[in-house]
Tab-separated table of C-alpha atoms in Angstrom:
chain	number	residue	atom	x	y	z
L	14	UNK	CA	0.000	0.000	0.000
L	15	UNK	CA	1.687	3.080	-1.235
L	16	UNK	CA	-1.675	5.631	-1.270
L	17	UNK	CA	-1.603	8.504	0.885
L	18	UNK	CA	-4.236	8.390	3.391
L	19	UNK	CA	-6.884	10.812	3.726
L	20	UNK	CA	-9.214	11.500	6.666
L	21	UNK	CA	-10.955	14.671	6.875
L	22	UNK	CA	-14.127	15.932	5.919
L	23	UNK	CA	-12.995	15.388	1.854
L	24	UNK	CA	-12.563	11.639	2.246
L	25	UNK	CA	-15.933	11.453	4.154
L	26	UNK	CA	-17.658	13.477	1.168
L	27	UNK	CA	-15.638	10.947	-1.086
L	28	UNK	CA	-16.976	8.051	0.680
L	29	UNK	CA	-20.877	9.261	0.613
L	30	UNK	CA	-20.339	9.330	-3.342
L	31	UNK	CA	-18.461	6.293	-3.785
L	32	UNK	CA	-21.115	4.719	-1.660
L	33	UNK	CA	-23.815	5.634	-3.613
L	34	UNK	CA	-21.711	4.523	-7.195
L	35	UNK	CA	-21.055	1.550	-5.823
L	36	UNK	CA	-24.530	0.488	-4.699
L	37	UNK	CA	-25.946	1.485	-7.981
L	38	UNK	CA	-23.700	-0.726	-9.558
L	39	UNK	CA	-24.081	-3.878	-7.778
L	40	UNK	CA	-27.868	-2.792	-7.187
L	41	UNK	CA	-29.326	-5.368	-10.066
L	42	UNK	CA	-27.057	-8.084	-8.134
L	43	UNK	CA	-28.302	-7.594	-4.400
L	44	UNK	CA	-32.184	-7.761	-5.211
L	45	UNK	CA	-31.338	-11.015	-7.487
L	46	UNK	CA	-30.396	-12.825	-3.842
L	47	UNK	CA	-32.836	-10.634	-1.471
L	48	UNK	CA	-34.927	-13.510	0.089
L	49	UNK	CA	-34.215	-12.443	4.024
L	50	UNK	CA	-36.162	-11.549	5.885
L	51	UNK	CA	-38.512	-11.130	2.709
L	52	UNK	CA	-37.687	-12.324	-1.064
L	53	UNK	CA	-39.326	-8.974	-1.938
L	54	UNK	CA	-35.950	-8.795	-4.577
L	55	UNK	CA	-35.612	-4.513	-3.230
L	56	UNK	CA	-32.657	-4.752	-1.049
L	57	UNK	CA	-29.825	-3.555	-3.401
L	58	UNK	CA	-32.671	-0.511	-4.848
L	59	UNK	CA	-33.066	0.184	-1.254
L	60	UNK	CA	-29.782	0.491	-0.095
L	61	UNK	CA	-29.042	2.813	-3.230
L	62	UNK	CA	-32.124	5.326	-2.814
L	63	UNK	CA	-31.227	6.172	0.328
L	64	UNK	CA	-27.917	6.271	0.628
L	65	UNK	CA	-28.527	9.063	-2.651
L	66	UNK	CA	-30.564	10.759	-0.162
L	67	UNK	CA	-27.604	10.920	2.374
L	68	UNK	CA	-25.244	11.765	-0.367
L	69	UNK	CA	-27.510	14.763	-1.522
L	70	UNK	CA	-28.175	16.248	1.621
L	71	UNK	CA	-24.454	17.168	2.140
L	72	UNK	CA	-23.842	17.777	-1.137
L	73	UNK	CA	-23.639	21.476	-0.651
L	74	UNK	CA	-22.895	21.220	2.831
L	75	UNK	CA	-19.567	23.482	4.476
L	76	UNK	CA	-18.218	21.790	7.427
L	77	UNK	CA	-14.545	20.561	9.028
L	78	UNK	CA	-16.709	18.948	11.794
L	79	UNK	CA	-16.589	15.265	10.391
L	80	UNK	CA	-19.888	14.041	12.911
L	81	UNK	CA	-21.771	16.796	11.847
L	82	UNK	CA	-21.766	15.956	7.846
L	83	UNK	CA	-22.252	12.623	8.665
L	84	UNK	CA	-24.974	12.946	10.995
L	85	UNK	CA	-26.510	15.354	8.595
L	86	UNK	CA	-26.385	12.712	5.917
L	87	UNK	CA	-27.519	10.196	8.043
L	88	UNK	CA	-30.424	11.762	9.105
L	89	UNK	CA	-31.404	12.699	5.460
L	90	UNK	CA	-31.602	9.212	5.079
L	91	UNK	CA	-33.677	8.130	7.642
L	92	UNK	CA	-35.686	10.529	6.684
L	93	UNK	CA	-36.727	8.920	3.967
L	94	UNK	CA	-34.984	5.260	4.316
L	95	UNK	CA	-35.962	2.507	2.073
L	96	UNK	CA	-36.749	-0.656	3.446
L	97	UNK	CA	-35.499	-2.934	6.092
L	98	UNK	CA	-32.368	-2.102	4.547
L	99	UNK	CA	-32.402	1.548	3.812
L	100	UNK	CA	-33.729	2.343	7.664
L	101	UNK	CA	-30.605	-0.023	8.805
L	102	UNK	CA	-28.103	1.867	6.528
L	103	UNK	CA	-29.159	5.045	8.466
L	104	UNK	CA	-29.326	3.865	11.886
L	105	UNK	CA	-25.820	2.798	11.441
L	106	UNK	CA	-24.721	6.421	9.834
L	107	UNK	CA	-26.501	7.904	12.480
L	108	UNK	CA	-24.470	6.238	14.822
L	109	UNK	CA	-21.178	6.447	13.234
L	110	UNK	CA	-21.171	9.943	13.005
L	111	UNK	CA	-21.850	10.353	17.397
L	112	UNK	CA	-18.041	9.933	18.199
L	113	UNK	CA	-16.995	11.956	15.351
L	114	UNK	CA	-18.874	15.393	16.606
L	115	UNK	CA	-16.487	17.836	16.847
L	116	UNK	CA	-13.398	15.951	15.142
L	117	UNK	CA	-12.077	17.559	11.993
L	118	UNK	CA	-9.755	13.900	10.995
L	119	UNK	CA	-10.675	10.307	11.853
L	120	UNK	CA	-8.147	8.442	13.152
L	121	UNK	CA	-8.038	4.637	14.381
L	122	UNK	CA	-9.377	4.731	17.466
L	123	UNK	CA	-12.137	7.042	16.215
L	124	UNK	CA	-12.774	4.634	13.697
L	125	UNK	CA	-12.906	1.771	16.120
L	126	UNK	CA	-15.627	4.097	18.304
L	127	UNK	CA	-17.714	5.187	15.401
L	128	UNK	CA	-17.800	1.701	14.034
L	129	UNK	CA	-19.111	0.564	17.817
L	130	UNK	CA	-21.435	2.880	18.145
L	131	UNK	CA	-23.089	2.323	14.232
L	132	UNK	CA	-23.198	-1.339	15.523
L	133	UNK	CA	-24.780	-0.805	18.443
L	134	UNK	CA	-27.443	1.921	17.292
L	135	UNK	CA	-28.184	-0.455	14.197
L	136	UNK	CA	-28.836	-3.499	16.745
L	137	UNK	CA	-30.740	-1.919	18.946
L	138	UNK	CA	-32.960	-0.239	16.550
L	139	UNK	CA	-34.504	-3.699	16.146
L	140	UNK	CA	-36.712	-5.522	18.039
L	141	UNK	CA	-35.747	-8.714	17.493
L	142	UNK	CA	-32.014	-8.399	15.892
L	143	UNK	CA	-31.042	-11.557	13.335
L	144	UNK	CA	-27.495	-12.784	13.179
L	145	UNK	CA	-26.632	-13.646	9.646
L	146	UNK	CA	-27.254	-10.195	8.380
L	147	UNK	CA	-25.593	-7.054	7.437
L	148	UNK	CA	-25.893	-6.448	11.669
L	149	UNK	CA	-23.364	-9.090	11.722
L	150	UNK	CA	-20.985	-7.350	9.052
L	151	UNK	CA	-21.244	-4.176	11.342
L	152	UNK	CA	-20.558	-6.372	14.120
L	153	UNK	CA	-17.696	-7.976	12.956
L	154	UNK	CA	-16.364	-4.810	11.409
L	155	UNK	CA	-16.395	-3.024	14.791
L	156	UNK	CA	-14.309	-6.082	16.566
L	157	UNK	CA	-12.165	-5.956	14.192
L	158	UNK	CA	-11.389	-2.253	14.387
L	159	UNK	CA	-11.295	-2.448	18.695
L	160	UNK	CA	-8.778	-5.197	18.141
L	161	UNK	CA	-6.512	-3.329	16.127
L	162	UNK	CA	-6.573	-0.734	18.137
L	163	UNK	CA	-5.285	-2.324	20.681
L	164	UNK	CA	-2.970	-4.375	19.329
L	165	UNK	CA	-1.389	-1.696	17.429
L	166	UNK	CA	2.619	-0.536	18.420
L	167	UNK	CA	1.843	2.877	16.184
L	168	UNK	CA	0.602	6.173	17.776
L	169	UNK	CA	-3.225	6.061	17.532
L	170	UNK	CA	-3.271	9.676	16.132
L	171	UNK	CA	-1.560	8.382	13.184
L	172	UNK	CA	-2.064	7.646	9.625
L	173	UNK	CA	-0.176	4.517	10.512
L	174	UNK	CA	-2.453	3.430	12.545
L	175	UNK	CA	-5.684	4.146	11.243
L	176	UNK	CA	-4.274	1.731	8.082
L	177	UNK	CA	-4.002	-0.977	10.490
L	178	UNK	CA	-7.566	-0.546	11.442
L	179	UNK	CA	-9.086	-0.231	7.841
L	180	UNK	CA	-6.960	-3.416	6.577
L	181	UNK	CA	-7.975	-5.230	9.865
L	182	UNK	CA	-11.686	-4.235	8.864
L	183	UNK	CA	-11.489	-5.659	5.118
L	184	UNK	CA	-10.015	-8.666	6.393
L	185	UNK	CA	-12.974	-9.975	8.457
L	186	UNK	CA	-15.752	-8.541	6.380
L	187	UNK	CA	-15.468	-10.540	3.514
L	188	UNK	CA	-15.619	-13.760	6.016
L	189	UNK	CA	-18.180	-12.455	7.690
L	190	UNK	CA	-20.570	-11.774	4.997
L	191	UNK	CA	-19.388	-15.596	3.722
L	192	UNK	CA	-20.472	-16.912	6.698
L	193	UNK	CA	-24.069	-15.482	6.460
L	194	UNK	CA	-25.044	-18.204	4.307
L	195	UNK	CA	-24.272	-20.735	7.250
L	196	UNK	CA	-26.511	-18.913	9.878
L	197	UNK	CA	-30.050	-18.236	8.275
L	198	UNK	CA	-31.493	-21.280	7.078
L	199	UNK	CA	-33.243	-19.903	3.987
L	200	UNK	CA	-30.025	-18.488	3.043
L	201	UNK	CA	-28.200	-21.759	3.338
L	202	UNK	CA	-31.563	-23.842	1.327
L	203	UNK	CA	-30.700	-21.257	-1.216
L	204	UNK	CA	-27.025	-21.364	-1.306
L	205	UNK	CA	-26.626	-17.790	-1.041
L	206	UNK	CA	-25.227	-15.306	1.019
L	207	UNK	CA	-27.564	-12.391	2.170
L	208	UNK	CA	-27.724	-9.544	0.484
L	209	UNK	CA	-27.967	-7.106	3.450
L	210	UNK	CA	-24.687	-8.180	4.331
L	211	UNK	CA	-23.247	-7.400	0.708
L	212	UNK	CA	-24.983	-4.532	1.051
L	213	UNK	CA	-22.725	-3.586	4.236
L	214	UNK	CA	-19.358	-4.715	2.716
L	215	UNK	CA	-19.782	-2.671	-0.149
L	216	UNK	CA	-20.498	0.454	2.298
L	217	UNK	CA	-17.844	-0.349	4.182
L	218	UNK	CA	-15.477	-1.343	0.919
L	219	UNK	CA	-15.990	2.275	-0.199
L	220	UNK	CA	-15.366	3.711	3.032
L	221	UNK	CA	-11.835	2.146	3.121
L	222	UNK	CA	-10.944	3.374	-0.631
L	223	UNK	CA	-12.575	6.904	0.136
L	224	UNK	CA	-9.520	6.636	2.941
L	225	UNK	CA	-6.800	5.309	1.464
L	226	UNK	CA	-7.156	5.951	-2.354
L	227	UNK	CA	-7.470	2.146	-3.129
L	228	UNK	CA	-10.190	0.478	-4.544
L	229	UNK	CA	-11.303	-3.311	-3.727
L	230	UNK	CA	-10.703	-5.863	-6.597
L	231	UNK	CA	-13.847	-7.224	-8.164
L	232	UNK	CA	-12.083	-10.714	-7.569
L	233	UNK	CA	-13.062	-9.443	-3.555
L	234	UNK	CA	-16.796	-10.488	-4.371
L	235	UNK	CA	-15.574	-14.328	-5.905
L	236	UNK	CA	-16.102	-16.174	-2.550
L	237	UNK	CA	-20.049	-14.360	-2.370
L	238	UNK	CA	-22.580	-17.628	-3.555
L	239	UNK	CA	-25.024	-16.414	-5.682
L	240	UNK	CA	-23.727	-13.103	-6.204
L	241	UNK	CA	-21.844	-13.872	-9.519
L	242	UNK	CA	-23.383	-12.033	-12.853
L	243	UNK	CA	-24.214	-15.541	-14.316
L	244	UNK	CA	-26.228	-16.208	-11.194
L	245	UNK	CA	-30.029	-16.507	-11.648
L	246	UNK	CA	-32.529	-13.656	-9.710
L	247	UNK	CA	-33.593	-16.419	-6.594
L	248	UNK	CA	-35.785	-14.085	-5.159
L	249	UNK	CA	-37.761	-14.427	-8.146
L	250	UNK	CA	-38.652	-18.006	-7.501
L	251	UNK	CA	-38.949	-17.856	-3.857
L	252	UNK	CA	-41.537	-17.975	-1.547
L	253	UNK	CA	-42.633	-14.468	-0.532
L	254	UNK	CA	-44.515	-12.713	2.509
L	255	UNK	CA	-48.170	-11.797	2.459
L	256	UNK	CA	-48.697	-8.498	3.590
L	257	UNK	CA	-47.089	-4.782	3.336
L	258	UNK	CA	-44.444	-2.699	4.493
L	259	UNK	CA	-45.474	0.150	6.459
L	260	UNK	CA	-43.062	3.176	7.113
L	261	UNK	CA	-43.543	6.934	8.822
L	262	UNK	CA	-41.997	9.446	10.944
L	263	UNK	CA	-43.494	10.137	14.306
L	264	UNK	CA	-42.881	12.557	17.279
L	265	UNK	CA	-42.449	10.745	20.372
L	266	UNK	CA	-41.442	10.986	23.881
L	267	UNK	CA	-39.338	7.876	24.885
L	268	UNK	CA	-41.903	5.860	26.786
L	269	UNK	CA	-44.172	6.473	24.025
L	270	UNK	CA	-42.082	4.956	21.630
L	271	UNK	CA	-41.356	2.220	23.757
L	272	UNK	CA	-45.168	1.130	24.157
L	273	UNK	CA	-45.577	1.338	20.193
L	274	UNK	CA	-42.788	-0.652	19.644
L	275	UNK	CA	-44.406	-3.376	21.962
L	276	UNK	CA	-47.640	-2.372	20.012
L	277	UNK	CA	-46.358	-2.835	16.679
L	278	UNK	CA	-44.332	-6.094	17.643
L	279	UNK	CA	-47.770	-7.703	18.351
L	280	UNK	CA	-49.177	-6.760	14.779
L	281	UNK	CA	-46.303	-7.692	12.836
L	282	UNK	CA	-42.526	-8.232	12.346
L	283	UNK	CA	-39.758	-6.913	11.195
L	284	UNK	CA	-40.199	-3.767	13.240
L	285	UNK	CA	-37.612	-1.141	13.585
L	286	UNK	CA	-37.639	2.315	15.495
L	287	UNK	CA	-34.847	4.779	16.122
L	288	UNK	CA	-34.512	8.263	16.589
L	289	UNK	CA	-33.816	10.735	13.537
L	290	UNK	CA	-32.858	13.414	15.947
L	291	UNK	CA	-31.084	13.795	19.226
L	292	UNK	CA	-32.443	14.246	23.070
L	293	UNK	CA	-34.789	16.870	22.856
L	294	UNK	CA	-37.793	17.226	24.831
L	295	UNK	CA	-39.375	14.647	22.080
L	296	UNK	CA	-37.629	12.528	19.739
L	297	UNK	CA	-38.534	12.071	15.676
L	298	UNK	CA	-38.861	8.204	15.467
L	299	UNK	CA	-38.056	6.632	12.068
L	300	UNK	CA	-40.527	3.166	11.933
L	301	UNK	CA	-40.711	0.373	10.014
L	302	UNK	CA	-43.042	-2.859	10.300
L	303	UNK	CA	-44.465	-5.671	8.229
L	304	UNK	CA	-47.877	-6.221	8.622
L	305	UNK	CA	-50.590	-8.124	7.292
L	306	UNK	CA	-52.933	-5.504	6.707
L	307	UNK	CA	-51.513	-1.372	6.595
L	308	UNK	CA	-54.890	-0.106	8.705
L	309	UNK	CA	-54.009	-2.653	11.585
L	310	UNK	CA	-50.461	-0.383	11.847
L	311	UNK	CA	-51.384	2.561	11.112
L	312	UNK	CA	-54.109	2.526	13.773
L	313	UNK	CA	-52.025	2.005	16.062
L	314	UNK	CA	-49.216	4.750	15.333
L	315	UNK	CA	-51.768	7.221	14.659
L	316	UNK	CA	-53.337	6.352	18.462
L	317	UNK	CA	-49.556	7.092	19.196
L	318	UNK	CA	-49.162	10.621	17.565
L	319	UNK	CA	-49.444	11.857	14.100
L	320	UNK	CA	-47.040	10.011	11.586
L	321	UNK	CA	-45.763	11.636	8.364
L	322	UNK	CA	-43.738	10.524	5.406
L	323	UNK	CA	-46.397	7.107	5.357
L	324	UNK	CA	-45.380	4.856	2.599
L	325	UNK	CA	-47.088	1.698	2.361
L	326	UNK	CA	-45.841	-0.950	-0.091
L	327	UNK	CA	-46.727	-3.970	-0.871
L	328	UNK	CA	-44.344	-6.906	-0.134
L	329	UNK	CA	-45.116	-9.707	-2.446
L	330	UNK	CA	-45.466	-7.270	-5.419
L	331	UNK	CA	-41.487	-6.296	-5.807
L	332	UNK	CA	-39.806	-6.737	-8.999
L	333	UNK	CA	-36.123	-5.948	-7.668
């Protein structure tokens, strides 16, 4: 590795574009395997639209405060997430961006801490969190980074050692998206590896090259089952979920959202809640559910507060 490393607000911007690029690109290829937790064949499209929402919001945006443009773009996203997918994608830029406030570089340990804390907000945000997924890329990612840290011999405010973090990332994410096929059982009926997870390499593929100037080879994806060009669209001959996919924005005090969380668990799955904004008097709540019929939600959030944003879409009517 001979690249000079970058790490300011410029390789951050570089990332959000490369992000988006690269998602678009491989888009056609993540829906083909998209059968968890739904073969609704949307992942990769999800991913894409709303990371281009993130990108856009801070496309104009001034700032040397690294947390601050991310957050911004994060909560862009969430704003208008896509998906299962999408929502997670923002969560975990949400959460990445918390130990960057303030910080005009990134440095290893700063990775290490912003790659925790996306794990953690991404986890949490679900109610019932599946190993196998691309929570267990951000998972892996995040050990990966803490270990290096600590292992390192070079000063953890250098460039040095924030390469030894980003190569000790790449290493385990490409095993760890590998292994999804082994730890969902439709996945491993399927012989393919989830596309959620793909979905998080790639993010995290273009956040190393935004960093040190290198891209992945394509030969990176090989080991992925199913993922090849030549691979046939399995989500289009497997079994899908009845139902739809209901998504708003709601203004809610913490206990609030805590007893339509609980509410919406007992309607449906697939549920996911976490704040857009930070600890004001009320919180903006992101949510996402699958439910058999959109009413049977919807009266429940709207007994809640008044949601906005309200897309409802159909789950066994996806084309990828």
């Amino acid at each position: 590795m001979t690249a000079k490393i970058a790490s300011g607000v410029p390789a951050a911007a570089t990332w959000l574009e490369s992000m988006v690029g690269a998602l678009a690109n491989h888009s056609d290829r993540l829906d083909a395997i998209n059968i968890f937790p739904v073969a609704d064949g949307d992942t990769g499209s999800n991913l894409y639209l709303t990371a281009r929402t993130a990108h856009d919001a801070v496309s104009v945006l001034e700032s040397e405060d690294l947390g601050e443009y991310l957050a911004t773009a994060g909560r862009a996203g969430m704003e208008s997430a896509r998906g299962n997918s999408g929502t997670l994608l923002s969560v975990f830029l949400i959460g990445f961006s918390e130990p960057l406030l303030g910080q005009p570089r990134l440095t290893g340990p700063l990775l290490a801490a912003a790659l925790e804390r996306g794990r953690v907000r991404a986890w949490s945000a679900l109610s019932d969190p599946v190993p196998g997924t691309m929570l267990s890329v951000a998972e892996s990612a995040a050990r990966a980074a803490s270990s290096a840290v600590a292992q390192s011999t070079a000063d953890p405010s250098s460039r040095a050692n924030l390469r030894e973090v980003l190569t000790a990332v790449q290493e385990v994410t490409i095993q760890s998206v590998v292994s999804t096929e082994d730890q969902l059982g439709t996945l491993t009926k399927a012989k393919v590896v989830d596309a959620g997870a793909v979905g998080m390499l790639l993010v995290l593929d273009t956040l190393c090259a935004a960093l040190t100037g290198e891209e992945p080879e394509e030969s990176r994806y090989t080991p992925l089952h199913g993922y090849g060009i030549q691979d046939p669209h399995i989500h289009a001959t497997s079994s899908t979920e009845e139902g739809v996919e209901v998504m708003c924005t709601i203004t809610l005090g913490a206990l609030e959202a805590a007893t339509l969380r609980a509410r919406l668990d007992s309607l449906g799955n697939s549920v996911i809640m976490s704040a857009v904004n930070g600890p004001n008097e009320a919180y903006r709540w992101r949510v996402h559910v699958h439910v058999p019929a959109a009413e049977d939600a919807l009266e429940a959030i709207r007994e809640a507060g008044e949601p906005v944003n309200v897309s409802i879409t159909d789950l066994c009517t996806h084309s990828g």
